[in-house]
GROMACS .gro file of C-alpha atoms in nm:
model
  320
    1MET     CA    1   0.007   0.006   0.006
    2ILE     CA    2   0.116   0.348  -0.082
    3GLN     CA    3   0.134   0.614   0.171
    4PHE     CA    4  -0.001   0.923  -0.013
    5TYR     CA    5   0.023   1.206   0.256
    6LYS     CA    6   0.409   1.205   0.300
    7LYS     CA    7   0.722   1.418   0.177
    8ARG     CA    8   0.870   1.287  -0.138
    9ASP     CA    9   1.187   1.376  -0.330
   10PHE     CA   10   1.212   1.393  -0.701
   11GLY     CA   11   1.317   1.006  -0.756
   12THR     CA   12   1.055   0.893  -0.525
   13PHE     CA   13   0.790   1.091  -0.730
   14ILE     CA   14   0.899   0.875  -1.014
   15SER     CA   15   0.914   0.534  -0.854
   16ASP     CA   16   0.609   0.570  -0.662
   17SER     CA   17   0.416   0.656  -0.973
   18PHE     CA   18   0.510   0.335  -1.131
   19ASN     CA   19   0.456   0.161  -0.806
   20PHE     CA   20   0.088   0.287  -0.790
   21PHE     CA   21   0.022   0.131  -1.126
   22LYS     CA   22   0.182  -0.205  -1.010
   23LEU     CA   23  -0.044  -0.215  -0.701
   24TYR     CA   24  -0.369  -0.064  -0.835
   25GLY     CA   25  -0.303  -0.076  -1.230
   26LYS     CA   26  -0.542  -0.366  -1.273
   27ASN     CA   27  -0.843  -0.186  -1.109
   28TYR     CA   28  -0.751   0.134  -1.203
   29PHE     CA   29  -0.738   0.086  -1.591
   30LYS     CA   30  -1.030  -0.146  -1.559
   31ASN     CA   31  -1.256   0.122  -1.421
   32TYR     CA   32  -1.099   0.374  -1.671
   33ILE     CA   33  -1.211   0.143  -1.967
   34LEU     CA   34  -1.552   0.089  -1.828
   35ILE     CA   35  -1.592   0.471  -1.790
   36ASN     CA   36  -1.405   0.617  -2.083
   37GLY     CA   37  -1.362   0.345  -2.321
   38LEU     CA   38  -1.653   0.412  -2.577
   39LEU     CA   39  -1.569   0.761  -2.568
   40LEU     CA   40  -1.213   0.681  -2.663
   41ILE     CA   41  -1.321   0.457  -2.951
   42LEU     CA   42  -1.554   0.716  -3.081
   43MET     CA   43  -1.294   0.991  -3.057
   44VAL     CA   44  -1.026   0.769  -3.240
   45THR     CA   45  -1.289   0.662  -3.513
   46VAL     CA   46  -1.382   1.020  -3.601
   47PHE     CA   47  -1.018   1.112  -3.599
   48ILE     CA   48  -0.918   0.831  -3.838
   49PHE     CA   49  -1.229   0.873  -4.091
   50GLY     CA   50  -1.280   1.255  -4.044
   51TYR     CA   51  -0.928   1.362  -4.085
   52LYS     CA   52  -0.834   1.109  -4.345
   53GLU     CA   53  -1.100   1.275  -4.568
   54LEU     CA   54  -0.997   1.613  -4.482
   55PHE     CA   55  -0.613   1.531  -4.545
   56SER     CA   56  -0.714   1.359  -4.864
   57GLN     CA   57  -0.849   1.674  -5.016
   58ILE     CA   58  -0.572   1.881  -4.889
   59PHE     CA   59  -0.325   1.668  -5.046
   60GLY     CA   60  -0.526   1.564  -5.330
   61SER     CA   61  -0.456   1.754  -5.668
   62ASN     CA   62  -0.712   1.920  -5.880
   63LEU     CA   63  -0.737   1.688  -6.180
   64GLY     CA   64  -0.989   1.928  -6.343
   65GLY     CA   65  -0.777   2.239  -6.320
   66ASP     CA   66  -1.027   2.409  -6.109
   67THR     CA   67  -0.903   2.710  -5.935
   68TYR     CA   68  -1.166   2.706  -5.657
   69TYR     CA   69  -1.130   2.338  -5.598
   70PHE     CA   70  -1.102   2.360  -5.219
   71GLU     CA   71  -1.359   2.643  -5.181
   72ARG     CA   72  -1.604   2.431  -5.356
   73TYR     CA   73  -1.526   2.122  -5.163
   74PHE     CA   74  -1.560   2.304  -4.839
   75SER     CA   75  -1.879   2.476  -4.964
   76GLU     CA   76  -2.043   2.154  -5.054
   77ASN     CA   77  -1.950   1.960  -4.751
   78ALA     CA   78  -1.986   2.243  -4.488
   79GLY     CA   79  -2.250   2.056  -4.298
   80MET     CA   80  -2.032   1.742  -4.276
   81LEU     CA   81  -1.738   1.940  -4.176
   82ILE     CA   82  -1.891   2.154  -3.908
   83GLY     CA   83  -2.058   1.841  -3.772
   84VAL     CA   84  -1.731   1.654  -3.749
   85GLY     CA   85  -1.580   1.965  -3.610
   86VAL     CA   86  -1.832   2.012  -3.339
   87LEU     CA   87  -1.844   1.614  -3.249
   88THR     CA   88  -1.479   1.618  -3.223
   89PHE     CA   89  -1.480   1.919  -2.998
   90LEU     CA   90  -1.745   1.759  -2.782
   91LEU     CA   91  -1.580   1.454  -2.752
   92PHE     CA   92  -1.252   1.597  -2.669
   93MET     CA   93  -1.387   1.827  -2.403
   94ILE     CA   94  -1.582   1.531  -2.233
   95LEU     CA   95  -1.262   1.303  -2.267
   96ALA     CA   96  -1.059   1.605  -2.112
   97ILE     CA   97  -1.286   1.628  -1.817
   98ILE     CA   98  -1.281   1.261  -1.767
   99ASN     CA   99  -0.923   1.212  -1.818
  100TYR     CA  100  -0.839   1.481  -1.554
  101LEU     CA  101  -1.086   1.397  -1.297
  102TYR     CA  102  -1.085   1.035  -1.323
  103PRO     CA  103  -0.723   1.011  -1.138
  104VAL     CA  104  -0.833   1.276  -0.874
  105PHE     CA  105  -1.144   1.066  -0.762
  106TYR     CA  106  -0.968   0.744  -0.777
  107LEU     CA  107  -0.647   0.874  -0.582
  108LYS     CA  108  -0.888   1.041  -0.327
  109ARG     CA  109  -1.072   0.708  -0.272
  110VAL     CA  110  -0.744   0.499  -0.226
  111ALA     CA  111  -0.595   0.772  -0.014
  112ASN     CA  112  -0.894   0.752   0.215
  113GLY     CA  113  -0.825   0.367   0.264
  114ALA     CA  114  -1.045   0.209  -0.038
  115LYS     CA  115  -0.904  -0.078  -0.191
  116ASN     CA  116  -1.141  -0.245  -0.448
  117ILE     CA  117  -1.272   0.050  -0.619
  118LYS     CA  118  -1.552   0.024  -0.857
  119ALA     CA  119  -1.658   0.226  -1.172
  120ASP     CA  120  -1.988   0.292  -1.019
  121GLU     CA  121  -1.825   0.453  -0.723
  122ILE     CA  122  -1.624   0.673  -0.954
  123LEU     CA  123  -1.931   0.764  -1.168
  124GLY     CA  124  -2.104   0.824  -0.857
  125ASP     CA  125  -1.814   1.096  -0.753
  126PHE     CA  126  -1.882   1.251  -1.110
  127LYS     CA  127  -2.242   1.286  -1.046
  128GLU     CA  128  -2.205   1.410  -0.697
  129ASN     CA  129  -1.981   1.690  -0.801
  130ILE     CA  130  -2.145   1.789  -1.120
  131GLY     CA  131  -2.202   2.137  -0.995
  132LYS     CA  132  -1.834   2.189  -0.912
  133ILE     CA  133  -1.723   2.036  -1.234
  134ALA     CA  134  -1.944   2.290  -1.411
  135LYS     CA  135  -1.765   2.575  -1.234
  136LEU     CA  136  -1.446   2.438  -1.295
  137CYS     CA  137  -1.508   2.402  -1.664
  138LEU     CA  138  -1.619   2.788  -1.654
  139GLY     CA  139  -1.293   2.891  -1.438
  140MET     CA  140  -1.061   2.701  -1.684
  141THR     CA  141  -1.218   2.845  -1.978
  142PHE     CA  142  -1.254   3.202  -1.868
  143ILE     CA  143  -0.962   3.244  -1.641
  144VAL     CA  144  -0.695   2.961  -1.644
  145ILE     CA  145  -0.650   2.900  -2.016
  146PRO     CA  146  -0.641   3.272  -2.111
  147LEU     CA  147  -0.382   3.318  -1.863
  148SER     CA  148  -0.190   3.000  -1.978
  149LEU     CA  149  -0.204   3.121  -2.330
  150PHE     CA  150  -0.074   3.464  -2.245
  151VAL     CA  151   0.221   3.304  -2.046
  152ILE     CA  152   0.295   3.072  -2.323
  153GLY     CA  153   0.271   3.333  -2.585
  154PHE     CA  154   0.525   3.547  -2.399
  155SER     CA  155   0.751   3.263  -2.371
  156TYR     CA  156   0.758   3.210  -2.752
  157LEU     CA  157   0.812   3.563  -2.802
  158LEU     CA  158   1.137   3.529  -2.589
  159ILE     CA  159   1.279   3.277  -2.823
  160LEU     CA  160   1.386   3.566  -3.029
  161VAL     CA  161   1.646   3.638  -2.736
  162LEU     CA  162   1.714   3.265  -2.674
  163ILE     CA  163   1.581   3.281  -2.342
  164GLY     CA  164   1.249   3.178  -2.454
  165ILE     CA  165   1.372   2.828  -2.527
  166PHE     CA  166   1.456   2.734  -2.168
  167LEU     CA  167   1.156   2.959  -2.044
  168ILE     CA  168   0.920   2.709  -2.232
  169MET     CA  169   1.096   2.399  -2.101
  170ILE     CA  170   1.002   2.545  -1.762
  171VAL     CA  171   0.657   2.694  -1.832
  172TYR     CA  172   0.484   2.391  -1.982
  173PRO     CA  173   0.555   2.156  -1.682
  174THR     CA  174   0.472   2.413  -1.432
  175LEU     CA  175   0.149   2.509  -1.600
  176PHE     CA  176   0.059   2.143  -1.590
  177ASN     CA  177   0.148   2.120  -1.229
  178VAL     CA  178  -0.056   2.421  -1.157
  179ILE     CA  179  -0.367   2.284  -1.345
  180THR     CA  180  -0.358   1.941  -1.194
  181PHE     CA  181  -0.306   2.084  -0.839
  182LEU     CA  182  -0.594   2.310  -0.902
  183MET     CA  183  -0.823   1.992  -0.967
  184TYR     CA  184  -0.697   1.783  -0.688
  185ASP     CA  185  -0.726   2.065  -0.444
  186TYR     CA  186  -1.068   2.177  -0.567
  187PHE     CA  187  -1.203   1.831  -0.504
  188ASN     CA  188  -1.010   1.711  -0.203
  189SER     CA  189  -1.075   2.018   0.015
  190GLY     CA  190  -1.357   2.265   0.090
  191ARG     CA  191  -1.198   2.564  -0.087
  192GLY     CA  192  -1.365   2.743  -0.375
  193PHE     CA  193  -1.220   2.773  -0.740
  194MET     CA  194  -1.017   3.088  -0.688
  195GLU     CA  195  -0.882   2.976  -0.343
  196SER     CA  196  -0.765   2.633  -0.493
  197LEU     CA  197  -0.619   2.837  -0.779
  198SER     CA  198  -0.417   3.046  -0.565
  199ARG     CA  199  -0.313   2.752  -0.335
  200SER     CA  200  -0.225   2.561  -0.653
  201ILE     CA  201   0.025   2.843  -0.770
  202ARG     CA  202   0.177   2.895  -0.436
  203SER     CA  203   0.226   2.503  -0.388
  204GLN     CA  204   0.482   2.503  -0.675
  205PHE     CA  205   0.723   2.743  -0.499
  206SER     CA  206   0.687   2.691  -0.146
  207TYR     CA  207   0.527   2.475   0.129
  208PRO     CA  208   0.227   2.609   0.366
  209ASN     CA  209   0.483   2.663   0.652
  210GLY     CA  210   0.725   2.840   0.440
  211SER     CA  211   1.018   2.735   0.621
  212GLU     CA  212   1.112   2.445   0.411
  213LYS     CA  213   1.323   2.448   0.104
  214SER     CA  214   1.137   2.516  -0.225
  215PRO     CA  215   0.963   2.200  -0.414
  216PHE     CA  216   0.965   2.389  -0.730
  217TRP     CA  217   1.234   2.182  -0.902
  218LYS     CA  218   1.147   1.862  -0.791
  219TYR     CA  219   0.800   1.912  -0.896
  220TRP     CA  220   0.904   2.056  -1.240
  221GLY     CA  221   1.172   1.771  -1.270
  222ALA     CA  222   0.925   1.510  -1.203
  223SER     CA  223   0.670   1.612  -1.447
  224PHE     CA  224   0.932   1.672  -1.724
  225VAL     CA  225   1.046   1.341  -1.694
  226MET     CA  226   0.699   1.195  -1.728
  227PHE     CA  227   0.642   1.409  -2.033
  228ILE     CA  228   0.942   1.267  -2.183
  229ILE     CA  229   0.849   0.936  -2.099
  230MET     CA  230   0.499   0.984  -2.249
  231SER     CA  231   0.644   1.129  -2.552
  232LEU     CA  232   0.879   0.889  -2.648
  233VAL     CA  233   0.641   0.577  -2.602
  234SER     CA  234   0.356   0.744  -2.798
  235SER     CA  235   0.603   0.877  -3.075
  236VAL     CA  236   0.661   0.522  -3.167
  237PHE     CA  237   0.350   0.503  -3.340
  238THR     CA  238   0.376   0.832  -3.503
  239TYR     CA  239   0.692   0.780  -3.653
  240ILE     CA  240   0.592   0.425  -3.800
  241PRO     CA  241   0.359   0.567  -4.053
  242MET     CA  242   0.584   0.862  -4.139
  243ILE     CA  243   0.878   0.612  -4.219
  244PHE     CA  244   0.643   0.418  -4.447
  245PHE     CA  245   0.527   0.729  -4.609
  246TYR     CA  246   0.881   0.867  -4.688
  247SER     CA  247   0.994   0.517  -4.789
  248SER     CA  248   0.705   0.492  -5.049
  249VAL     CA  249   0.792   0.823  -5.198
  250LEU     CA  250   1.165   0.777  -5.220
  251THR     CA  251   1.149   0.401  -5.344
  252ASN     CA  252   0.858   0.387  -5.561
  253THR     CA  253   0.852   0.469  -5.915
  254PRO     CA  254   0.642   0.814  -5.969
  255ASP     CA  255   0.326   0.760  -6.132
  256GLY     CA  256   0.136   1.069  -6.042
  257ASN     CA  257  -0.140   0.901  -5.858
  258PHE     CA  258   0.042   0.834  -5.509
  259GLU     CA  259   0.172   1.209  -5.522
  260GLN     CA  260  -0.168   1.335  -5.612
  261ASN     CA  261  -0.315   1.206  -5.305
  262PRO     CA  262  -0.095   0.986  -5.060
  263PHE     CA  263  -0.390   0.923  -4.841
  264THR     CA  264  -0.608   0.711  -5.041
  265GLY     CA  265  -0.641   0.338  -5.045
  266ALA     CA  266  -0.495   0.104  -4.762
  267PHE     CA  267  -0.213   0.329  -4.697
  268GLY     CA  268  -0.400   0.625  -4.601
  269VAL     CA  269  -0.627   0.398  -4.360
  270ALA     CA  270  -0.305   0.244  -4.220
  271PHE     CA  271  -0.153   0.587  -4.173
  272PHE     CA  272  -0.420   0.752  -3.968
  273VAL     CA  273  -0.501   0.402  -3.778
  274PHE     CA  274  -0.143   0.415  -3.645
  275TYR     CA  275  -0.207   0.792  -3.557
  276GLY     CA  276  -0.515   0.677  -3.405
  277ILE     CA  277  -0.329   0.407  -3.193
  278SER     CA  278  -0.095   0.692  -3.087
  279MET     CA  279  -0.352   0.936  -2.983
  280LEU     CA  280  -0.533   0.625  -2.778
  281LEU     CA  281  -0.203   0.531  -2.618
  282SER     CA  282  -0.147   0.895  -2.524
  283PHE     CA  283  -0.465   0.910  -2.336
  284PHE     CA  284  -0.381   0.607  -2.149
  285LEU     CA  285  -0.014   0.707  -2.075
  286SER     CA  286  -0.143   1.059  -1.940
  287ASN     CA  287  -0.274   0.875  -1.662
  288LEU     CA  288   0.106   0.846  -1.557
  289LEU     CA  289   0.132   1.218  -1.554
  290TYR     CA  290  -0.208   1.269  -1.338
  291VAL     CA  291  -0.110   1.027  -1.083
  292ASN     CA  292   0.242   1.175  -1.052
  293ALA     CA  293   0.088   1.514  -1.015
  294GLY     CA  294  -0.149   1.372  -0.757
  295LEU     CA  295   0.167   1.244  -0.550
  296MET     CA  296   0.311   1.603  -0.561
  297TYR     CA  297  -0.027   1.752  -0.449
  298TYR     CA  298  -0.034   1.497  -0.143
  299ASP     CA  299   0.339   1.606  -0.090
  300SER     CA  300   0.213   1.961  -0.076
  301ARG     CA  301  -0.045   1.900   0.176
  302THR     CA  302   0.193   1.907   0.476
  303ASP     CA  303  -0.093   2.016   0.700
  304LEU     CA  304  -0.244   1.664   0.659
  305HIS     CA  305   0.095   1.468   0.706
  306GLN     CA  306   0.112   1.460   1.080
  307LYS     CA  307  -0.266   1.416   1.116
  308VAL     CA  308  -0.241   1.092   0.886
  309GLU     CA  309   0.060   0.977   1.059
  310LEU     CA  310  -0.128   1.010   1.402
  311GLU     CA  311  -0.435   0.828   1.270
  312GLU     CA  312  -0.191   0.551   1.161
  313ILE     CA  313  -0.039   0.526   1.503
  314ASP     CA  314  -0.367   0.508   1.671
  315THR     CA  315  -0.466   0.228   1.415
  316ILE     CA  316  -0.160   0.016   1.494
  317GLY     CA  317  -0.223   0.090   1.866
  318ILE     CA  318  -0.594  -0.060   1.823
  319ASN     CA  319  -0.487  -0.356   1.602
  320GLU     CA  320  -0.248  -0.463   1.873
   0.00000   0.00000   0.00000
């Protein structure tokens, strides 16, 4: 069993994240698939067939010499494109909410001593907190996301003076930590949205008592390493279709057909299937990031560390 409310160092965040899945992975992903599986399949299906069609039109040449080929295509298929776009957006939003909050509710239950957690219990947590989830979405849309985009945009501008490259490497994991801490704190404490947001920002730089060493670099480092692991694993399925694509271009005898529309036929389907698998894998691997961030959040809750330790001592005394 993993102790959640305790201080951890950089290496312990990484090792305990993997240990968590060794202990709870089977139950965790079983419930994750039960809750999220259908949405993931729909999302990948829309991606494969919707974007295959879109890219086919982008890369397909205009055999008839019509200058307004793309304008005509989009005007004739405006309804389908809008429908696919709206469906993709809605699916992505629902997936984002579940993907972010599922680890929050699961870890909350495990931290409180639950063992064999069921999907119905997690769904019950979603239903019970539907009002807070709505407020969270509004706060994210109108406060957190605009501020994040401003910070990211400013960092990209600083690339012109080189410092922006290093700043971006710091900003992305830090923003991820702030947002994830916000969600953990919002649903694990009695604080409101703005109070949890304030605490999630302050937690990146100092512990509540203010007398201990800043946890910023160990939080940043743990998230950065997890980002690298996730990117390396998921990119395998991204590079495979690209290798086949360029191999076909470089080794096959040009006949005009493949160059006109490389995404037609079996190759086009295989190309986007691999990208769909990469997307699916990214969703699953993202849980490693969220669990790791959860351990960091519990590390920051030093106000509860001593309380939990005393409760464990009392439990040992009762058992004896």
